[in-house]
Tab-separated table of N, CA and C in Angstrom:
chain	number	residue	atom	x	y	z
A	3	MET	N	4.136	-25.350	-13.647
A	3	MET	CA	4.337	-23.954	-13.414
A	3	MET	C	5.066	-23.369	-14.620
A	4	LEU	N	4.610	-22.256	-15.067
A	4	LEU	CA	5.161	-21.636	-16.262
A	4	LEU	C	6.384	-20.788	-15.932
A	5	SER	N	7.276	-20.692	-16.904
A	5	SER	CA	8.447	-19.840	-16.733
A	5	SER	C	8.038	-18.370	-16.890
A	6	LYS	N	8.982	-17.474	-16.634
A	6	LYS	CA	8.694	-16.040	-16.708
A	6	LYS	C	8.282	-15.632	-18.120
A	7	GLN	N	8.994	-16.130	-19.128
A	7	GLN	CA	8.672	-15.787	-20.511
A	7	GLN	C	7.336	-16.404	-20.931
A	8	GLU	N	7.081	-17.635	-20.499
A	8	GLU	CA	5.806	-18.285	-20.822
A	8	GLU	C	4.656	-17.520	-20.183
A	9	ASN	N	4.845	-17.042	-18.956
A	9	ASN	CA	3.807	-16.247	-18.300
A	9	ASN	C	3.516	-14.972	-19.072
A	10	LYS	N	4.569	-14.294	-19.544
A	10	LYS	CA	4.373	-13.065	-20.319
A	10	LYS	C	3.575	-13.337	-21.582
A	11	VAL	N	3.974	-14.370	-22.311
A	11	VAL	CA	3.301	-14.698	-23.564
A	11	VAL	C	1.862	-15.111	-23.304
A	12	MET	N	1.642	-15.950	-22.295
A	12	MET	CA	0.285	-16.421	-22.003
A	12	MET	C	-0.609	-15.274	-21.549
A	13	GLU	N	-0.062	-14.356	-20.767
A	13	GLU	CA	-0.845	-13.210	-20.302
A	13	GLU	C	-1.292	-12.349	-21.474
A	14	LYS	N	-0.393	-12.098	-22.412
A	14	LYS	CA	-0.736	-11.272	-23.573
A	14	LYS	C	-1.727	-11.985	-24.485
A	15	ILE	N	-1.547	-13.279	-24.672
A	15	ILE	CA	-2.495	-14.040	-25.492
A	15	ILE	C	-3.865	-14.041	-24.832
A	16	TYR	N	-3.905	-14.210	-23.509
A	16	TYR	CA	-5.180	-14.199	-22.796
A	16	TYR	C	-5.879	-12.853	-22.957
A	17	ARG	N	-5.138	-11.768	-22.790
A	17	ARG	CA	-5.733	-10.432	-22.908
A	17	ARG	C	-6.263	-10.169	-24.315
A	18	GLU	N	-5.581	-10.675	-25.326
A	18	GLU	CA	-6.026	-10.471	-26.705
A	18	GLU	C	-7.205	-11.377	-27.062
A	19	CYS	N	-7.274	-12.550	-26.441
A	19	CYS	CA	-8.287	-13.556	-26.806
A	19	CYS	C	-9.553	-13.519	-25.960
A	20	LYS	N	-9.551	-12.838	-24.825
A	20	LYS	CA	-10.657	-13.011	-23.893
A	20	LYS	C	-11.993	-12.505	-24.427
A	21	GLU	N	-12.013	-11.512	-25.310
A	21	GLU	CA	-13.280	-11.038	-25.870
A	21	GLU	C	-13.653	-11.776	-27.152
A	22	LYS	N	-12.695	-12.425	-27.777
A	22	LYS	CA	-12.911	-13.065	-29.066
A	22	LYS	C	-12.928	-14.583	-28.915
A	23	ASP	N	-13.463	-15.232	-29.926
A	23	ASP	CA	-13.414	-16.692	-29.937
A	23	ASP	C	-12.045	-17.183	-30.391
A	24	ALA	N	-11.460	-16.471	-31.365
A	24	ALA	CA	-10.167	-16.875	-31.902
A	24	ALA	C	-9.321	-15.639	-32.166
A	25	LEU	N	-8.031	-15.845	-32.174
A	25	LEU	CA	-7.081	-14.773	-32.415
A	25	LEU	C	-6.187	-15.187	-33.572
A	26	LEU	N	-6.049	-14.305	-34.545
A	26	LEU	CA	-5.176	-14.521	-35.682
A	26	LEU	C	-4.044	-13.515	-35.574
A	27	ILE	N	-2.817	-14.001	-35.306
A	27	ILE	CA	-1.698	-13.100	-35.053
A	27	ILE	C	-0.400	-13.701	-35.584
A	28	SER	N	0.445	-12.847	-36.121
A	28	SER	CA	1.741	-13.308	-36.618
A	28	SER	C	2.743	-13.330	-35.467
A	29	PRO	N	3.803	-14.128	-35.595
A	29	PRO	CA	4.818	-14.166	-34.532
A	29	PRO	C	5.452	-12.807	-34.267
A	30	SER	N	5.686	-12.020	-35.306
A	30	SER	CA	6.297	-10.701	-35.096
A	30	SER	C	5.344	-9.764	-34.356
A	31	ASP	N	4.034	-9.839	-34.657
A	31	ASP	CA	3.062	-9.022	-33.925
A	31	ASP	C	2.971	-9.453	-32.467
A	32	LEU	N	2.994	-10.756	-32.233
A	32	LEU	CA	2.944	-11.266	-30.862
A	32	LEU	C	4.197	-10.838	-30.091
A	33	LYS	N	5.340	-10.873	-30.753
A	33	LYS	CA	6.586	-10.436	-30.114
A	33	LYS	C	6.502	-8.957	-29.746
A	34	THR	N	5.890	-8.152	-30.615
A	34	THR	CA	5.722	-6.727	-30.330
A	34	THR	C	4.780	-6.522	-29.148
A	35	ILE	N	3.697	-7.282	-29.100
A	35	ILE	CA	2.727	-7.159	-28.010
A	35	ILE	C	3.352	-7.573	-26.686
A	36	VAL	N	4.135	-8.648	-26.706
A	36	VAL	CA	4.782	-9.115	-25.481
A	36	VAL	C	5.789	-8.075	-24.998
A	37	GLY	N	6.494	-7.439	-25.930
A	37	GLY	CA	7.397	-6.351	-25.568
A	37	GLY	C	8.715	-6.788	-24.967
A	38	ASP	N	9.046	-8.064	-25.043
A	38	ASP	CA	10.306	-8.566	-24.505
A	38	ASP	C	11.294	-8.729	-25.656
A	39	SER	N	12.316	-7.892	-25.678
A	39	SER	CA	13.271	-7.931	-26.784
A	39	SER	C	14.231	-9.108	-26.685
A	40	THR	N	14.260	-9.791	-25.550
A	40	THR	CA	15.169	-10.929	-25.390
A	40	THR	C	14.603	-12.204	-26.016
A	41	ILE	N	13.324	-12.228	-26.337
A	41	ILE	CA	12.710	-13.409	-26.935
A	41	ILE	C	12.877	-13.340	-28.447
A	42	SER	N	13.505	-14.363	-29.017
A	42	SER	CA	13.615	-14.424	-30.470
A	42	SER	C	12.348	-15.093	-31.019
A	43	GLU	N	12.193	-15.031	-32.331
A	43	GLU	CA	10.982	-15.632	-32.921
A	43	GLU	C	10.997	-17.147	-32.809
A	44	THR	N	12.176	-17.766	-32.822
A	44	THR	CA	12.225	-19.224	-32.644
A	44	THR	C	11.856	-19.608	-31.214
A	45	GLN	N	12.318	-18.807	-30.239
A	45	GLN	CA	11.928	-19.060	-28.845
A	45	GLN	C	10.430	-18.841	-28.670
A	46	LEU	N	9.913	-17.793	-29.302
A	46	LEU	CA	8.489	-17.498	-29.213
A	46	LEU	C	7.669	-18.635	-29.815
A	47	ASP	N	8.154	-19.167	-30.935
A	47	ASP	CA	7.468	-20.290	-31.574
A	47	ASP	C	7.461	-21.508	-30.660
A	48	LYS	N	8.581	-21.758	-29.967
A	48	LYS	CA	8.652	-22.881	-29.024
A	48	LYS	C	7.732	-22.649	-27.833
A	49	ILE	N	7.713	-21.422	-27.313
A	49	ILE	CA	6.865	-21.103	-26.159
A	49	ILE	C	5.397	-21.285	-26.513
A	50	VAL	N	4.987	-20.776	-27.670
A	50	VAL	CA	3.590	-20.912	-28.103
A	50	VAL	C	3.233	-22.380	-28.301
A	51	GLY	N	4.148	-23.146	-28.887
A	51	GLY	CA	3.915	-24.585	-29.058
A	51	GLY	C	3.797	-25.312	-27.729
A	52	ASP	N	4.659	-24.949	-26.781
A	52	ASP	CA	4.614	-25.578	-25.453
A	52	ASP	C	3.316	-25.245	-24.719
A	53	LEU	N	2.881	-23.986	-24.809
A	53	LEU	CA	1.619	-23.601	-24.159
A	53	LEU	C	0.441	-24.332	-24.778
A	54	SER	N	0.506	-24.529	-26.081
A	54	SER	CA	-0.551	-25.287	-26.751
A	54	SER	C	-0.538	-26.751	-26.307
A	55	THR	N	0.648	-27.317	-26.196
A	55	THR	CA	0.782	-28.702	-25.739
A	55	THR	C	0.279	-28.855	-24.306
A	56	ASP	N	0.515	-27.842	-23.474
A	56	ASP	CA	0.056	-27.883	-22.084
A	56	ASP	C	-1.453	-27.728	-21.955
A	57	GLY	N	-2.140	-27.378	-23.037
A	57	GLY	CA	-3.597	-27.321	-23.017
A	57	GLY	C	-4.183	-25.961	-22.701
A	58	TYR	N	-3.397	-24.895	-22.838
A	58	TYR	CA	-3.922	-23.560	-22.576
A	58	TYR	C	-4.761	-23.046	-23.740
A	59	PHE	N	-4.370	-23.387	-24.956
A	59	PHE	CA	-5.129	-22.959	-26.124
A	59	PHE	C	-4.920	-23.944	-27.266
A	60	ASP	N	-5.801	-23.821	-28.237
A	60	ASP	CA	-5.717	-24.629	-29.443
A	60	ASP	C	-4.959	-23.808	-30.472
A	61	LEU	N	-3.943	-24.377	-31.073
A	61	LEU	CA	-3.065	-23.652	-31.982
A	61	LEU	C	-3.100	-24.279	-33.360
A	62	VAL	N	-3.323	-23.437	-34.374
A	62	VAL	CA	-3.266	-23.871	-35.762
A	62	VAL	C	-2.340	-22.902	-36.489
A	63	TYR	N	-1.366	-23.460	-37.199
A	63	TYR	CA	-0.472	-22.622	-37.987
A	63	TYR	C	-1.129	-22.357	-39.330
A	64	SER	N	-1.079	-21.114	-39.766
A	64	SER	CA	-1.683	-20.727	-41.034
A	64	SER	C	-0.687	-19.881	-41.810
A	65	ASP	N	-1.082	-19.515	-43.011
A	65	ASP	CA	-0.216	-18.740	-43.882
A	65	ASP	C	-1.006	-17.566	-44.436
A	66	ARG	N	-0.481	-16.358	-44.250
A	66	ARG	CA	-1.122	-15.160	-44.765
A	66	ARG	C	-0.106	-14.420	-45.627
A	67	ARG	N	-0.306	-14.497	-46.918
A	67	ARG	CA	0.585	-13.845	-47.890
A	67	ARG	C	2.054	-14.203	-47.659
A	68	GLY	N	2.317	-15.467	-47.434
A	68	GLY	CA	3.677	-15.939	-47.247
A	68	GLY	C	4.223	-15.771	-45.846
A	69	GLU	N	3.437	-15.232	-44.928
A	69	GLU	CA	3.868	-15.018	-43.552
A	69	GLU	C	3.170	-16.032	-42.643
A	70	LYS	N	3.954	-16.633	-41.736
A	70	LYS	CA	3.367	-17.584	-40.794
A	70	LYS	C	2.469	-16.837	-39.813
A	71	VAL	N	1.306	-17.418	-39.538
A	71	VAL	CA	0.331	-16.800	-38.640
A	71	VAL	C	-0.177	-17.869	-37.683
A	72	TYR	N	-0.351	-17.482	-36.414
A	72	TYR	CA	-0.950	-18.366	-35.414
A	72	TYR	C	-2.449	-18.106	-35.360
A	73	CYS	N	-3.228	-19.167	-35.384
A	73	CYS	CA	-4.667	-19.073	-35.121
A	73	CYS	C	-4.875	-19.714	-33.752
A	74	ILE	N	-5.214	-18.893	-32.768
A	74	ILE	CA	-5.268	-19.329	-31.371
A	74	ILE	C	-6.692	-19.200	-30.851
A	75	SER	N	-7.180	-20.248	-30.219
A	75	SER	CA	-8.458	-20.178	-29.513
A	75	SER	C	-8.256	-20.791	-28.126
A	76	LEU	N	-8.667	-20.052	-27.114
A	76	LEU	CA	-8.454	-20.476	-25.733
A	76	LEU	C	-9.280	-21.711	-25.390
A	77	LEU	N	-8.669	-22.609	-24.643
A	77	LEU	CA	-9.375	-23.762	-24.091
A	77	LEU	C	-9.735	-23.443	-22.641
A	78	GLU	N	-10.353	-24.373	-21.946
A	78	GLU	CA	-10.798	-24.132	-20.571
A	78	GLU	C	-9.638	-23.769	-19.652
A	79	LYS	N	-8.514	-24.451	-19.813
A	79	LYS	CA	-7.350	-24.149	-18.974
A	79	LYS	C	-6.839	-22.739	-19.259
A	80	GLY	N	-6.895	-22.313	-20.494
A	80	GLY	CA	-6.468	-20.963	-20.859
A	80	GLY	C	-7.418	-19.904	-20.341
A	81	LYS	N	-8.719	-20.210	-20.339
A	81	LYS	CA	-9.704	-19.257	-19.825
A	81	LYS	C	-9.578	-19.085	-18.322
A	82	GLY	N	-9.096	-20.101	-17.637
A	82	GLY	CA	-8.919	-20.033	-16.189
A	82	GLY	C	-7.510	-19.650	-15.779
A	83	TYR	N	-6.731	-19.116	-16.709
A	83	TYR	CA	-5.324	-18.784	-16.446
A	83	TYR	C	-5.169	-17.799	-15.300
A	84	PHE	N	-5.909	-16.668	-15.331
A	84	PHE	CA	-5.752	-15.660	-14.285
A	84	PHE	C	-6.275	-16.157	-12.946
A	85	ARG	N	-7.348	-16.919	-12.957
A	85	ARG	CA	-7.860	-17.471	-11.703
A	85	ARG	C	-6.827	-18.404	-11.086
A	86	ASN	N	-6.201	-19.213	-11.900
A	86	ASN	CA	-5.162	-20.122	-11.418
A	86	ASN	C	-3.976	-19.340	-10.856
A	87	LYS	N	-3.631	-18.243	-11.484
A	87	LYS	CA	-2.533	-17.404	-11.022
A	87	LYS	C	-2.850	-16.816	-9.643
A	88	ILE	N	-4.087	-16.359	-9.445
A	88	ILE	CA	-4.514	-15.793	-8.172
A	88	ILE	C	-4.508	-16.863	-7.076
A	89	VAL	N	-4.983	-18.047	-7.407
A	89	VAL	CA	-5.014	-19.146	-6.429
A	89	VAL	C	-3.602	-19.538	-6.023
A	90	MET	N	-2.665	-19.559	-6.972
A	90	MET	CA	-1.282	-19.898	-6.641
A	90	MET	C	-0.663	-18.861	-5.715
A	91	LYS	N	-0.944	-17.574	-5.946
A	91	LYS	CA	-0.431	-16.520	-5.068
A	91	LYS	C	-1.029	-16.661	-3.669
A	92	ARG	N	-2.325	-16.947	-3.602
A	92	ARG	CA	-2.991	-17.106	-2.311
A	92	ARG	C	-2.393	-18.280	-1.543
A	93	ASN	N	-2.141	-19.391	-2.225
A	93	ASN	CA	-1.536	-20.547	-1.569
A	93	ASN	C	-0.121	-20.248	-1.084
A	94	LEU	N	0.633	-19.480	-1.866
A	94	LEU	CA	1.987	-19.115	-1.466
A	94	LEU	C	1.971	-18.261	-0.207
A	95	VAL	N	1.095	-17.271	-0.155
A	95	VAL	CA	0.986	-16.420	1.026
A	95	VAL	C	0.549	-17.245	2.239
A	96	TYR	N	-0.387	-18.164	2.033
A	96	TYR	CA	-0.854	-19.026	3.123
A	96	TYR	C	0.292	-19.866	3.677
A	97	ARG	N	1.093	-20.452	2.789
A	97	ARG	CA	2.200	-21.293	3.246
A	97	ARG	C	3.262	-20.485	3.981
A	98	ILE	N	3.538	-19.283	3.498
A	98	ILE	CA	4.517	-18.429	4.177
A	98	ILE	C	4.023	-18.060	5.571
A	99	MET	N	2.750	-17.673	5.673
A	99	MET	CA	2.187	-17.306	6.974
A	99	MET	C	2.155	-18.505	7.917
A	100	LEU	N	1.828	-19.671	7.403
A	100	LEU	CA	1.808	-20.877	8.217
A	100	LEU	C	3.215	-21.207	8.719
A	101	SER	N	4.198	-21.101	7.853
A	101	SER	CA	5.585	-21.379	8.255
A	101	SER	C	6.062	-20.390	9.310
A	102	ALA	N	5.749	-19.118	9.121
A	102	ALA	CA	6.163	-18.102	10.088
A	102	ALA	C	5.489	-18.326	11.437
A	103	SER	N	4.200	-18.645	11.424
A	103	SER	CA	3.505	-18.851	12.691
A	103	SER	C	4.003	-20.117	13.396
A	104	LEU	N	4.311	-21.167	12.657
A	104	LEU	CA	4.859	-22.376	13.277
A	104	LEU	C	6.255	-22.128	13.831
A	105	ALA	N	7.059	-21.324	13.151
A	105	ALA	CA	8.391	-20.984	13.662
A	105	ALA	C	8.273	-20.191	14.963
A	106	LEU	N	7.354	-19.230	15.006
A	106	LEU	CA	7.130	-18.444	16.217
A	106	LEU	C	6.634	-19.333	17.351
A	107	PHE	N	5.715	-20.226	17.049
A	107	PHE	CA	5.174	-21.152	18.052
A	107	PHE	C	6.277	-22.038	18.622
A	108	SER	N	7.140	-22.582	17.766
A	108	SER	CA	8.216	-23.443	18.264
A	108	SER	C	9.240	-22.640	19.070
A	109	PHE	N	9.466	-21.387	18.708
A	109	PHE	CA	10.371	-20.526	19.482
A	109	PHE	C	9.813	-20.298	20.886
A	110	ILE	N	8.520	-20.024	20.971
A	110	ILE	CA	7.875	-19.797	22.280
A	110	ILE	C	7.911	-21.067	23.122
A	111	ILE	N	7.626	-22.200	22.499
A	111	ILE	CA	7.676	-23.479	23.233
A	111	ILE	C	9.103	-23.720	23.729
A	112	GLY	N	10.103	-23.418	22.917
A	112	GLY	CA	11.508	-23.561	23.332
A	112	GLY	C	11.829	-22.687	24.527
A	113	LEU	N	11.348	-21.440	24.543
A	113	LEU	CA	11.570	-20.561	25.686
A	113	LEU	C	10.894	-21.105	26.949
A	114	ILE	N	9.695	-21.591	26.778
A	114	ILE	CA	8.973	-22.147	27.928
A	114	ILE	C	9.705	-23.376	28.473
A	115	LEU	N	10.192	-24.229	27.621
A	115	LEU	CA	10.910	-25.430	28.068
A	115	LEU	C	12.220	-25.064	28.746
A	116	ARG	N	12.899	-24.024	28.307
A	116	ARG	CA	14.128	-23.586	28.973
A	116	ARG	C	13.841	-23.069	30.371
A	117	LYS	N	12.721	-22.369	30.531
A	117	LYS	CA	12.356	-21.848	31.855
A	117	LYS	C	12.011	-22.992	32.805
A	118	ILE	N	11.373	-24.019	32.276
A	118	ILE	CA	10.977	-25.152	33.120
A	118	ILE	C	12.190	-25.972	33.532
A	119	PHE	N	13.068	-26.262	32.627
A	119	PHE	CA	14.207	-27.131	32.936
A	119	PHE	C	15.401	-26.273	33.140
């Protein structure tokens, strides 16, 4: 499960990459797109590296006029990022509803047992 900052970065990378095969972006541009002022460039570099290690995208570091640039291409796990997010929300709602209904059921059974005994 991704952290809040990793989710923000992955969402922005997905939105930028979904029409293209590859994305060429500098860390400062990515930081601007993400819009989170609390993320430093070193944290952003770690987050991008971690997402690449997790298999969301293929990452190649490049150099453009002395500036570090990320060359990112989404892998299958990265292409299914939003679908996975939707499935996780659906499972969470299902578990909450199941827990609530089981709690209600046990409460009713408890009331019935008190009336009997």
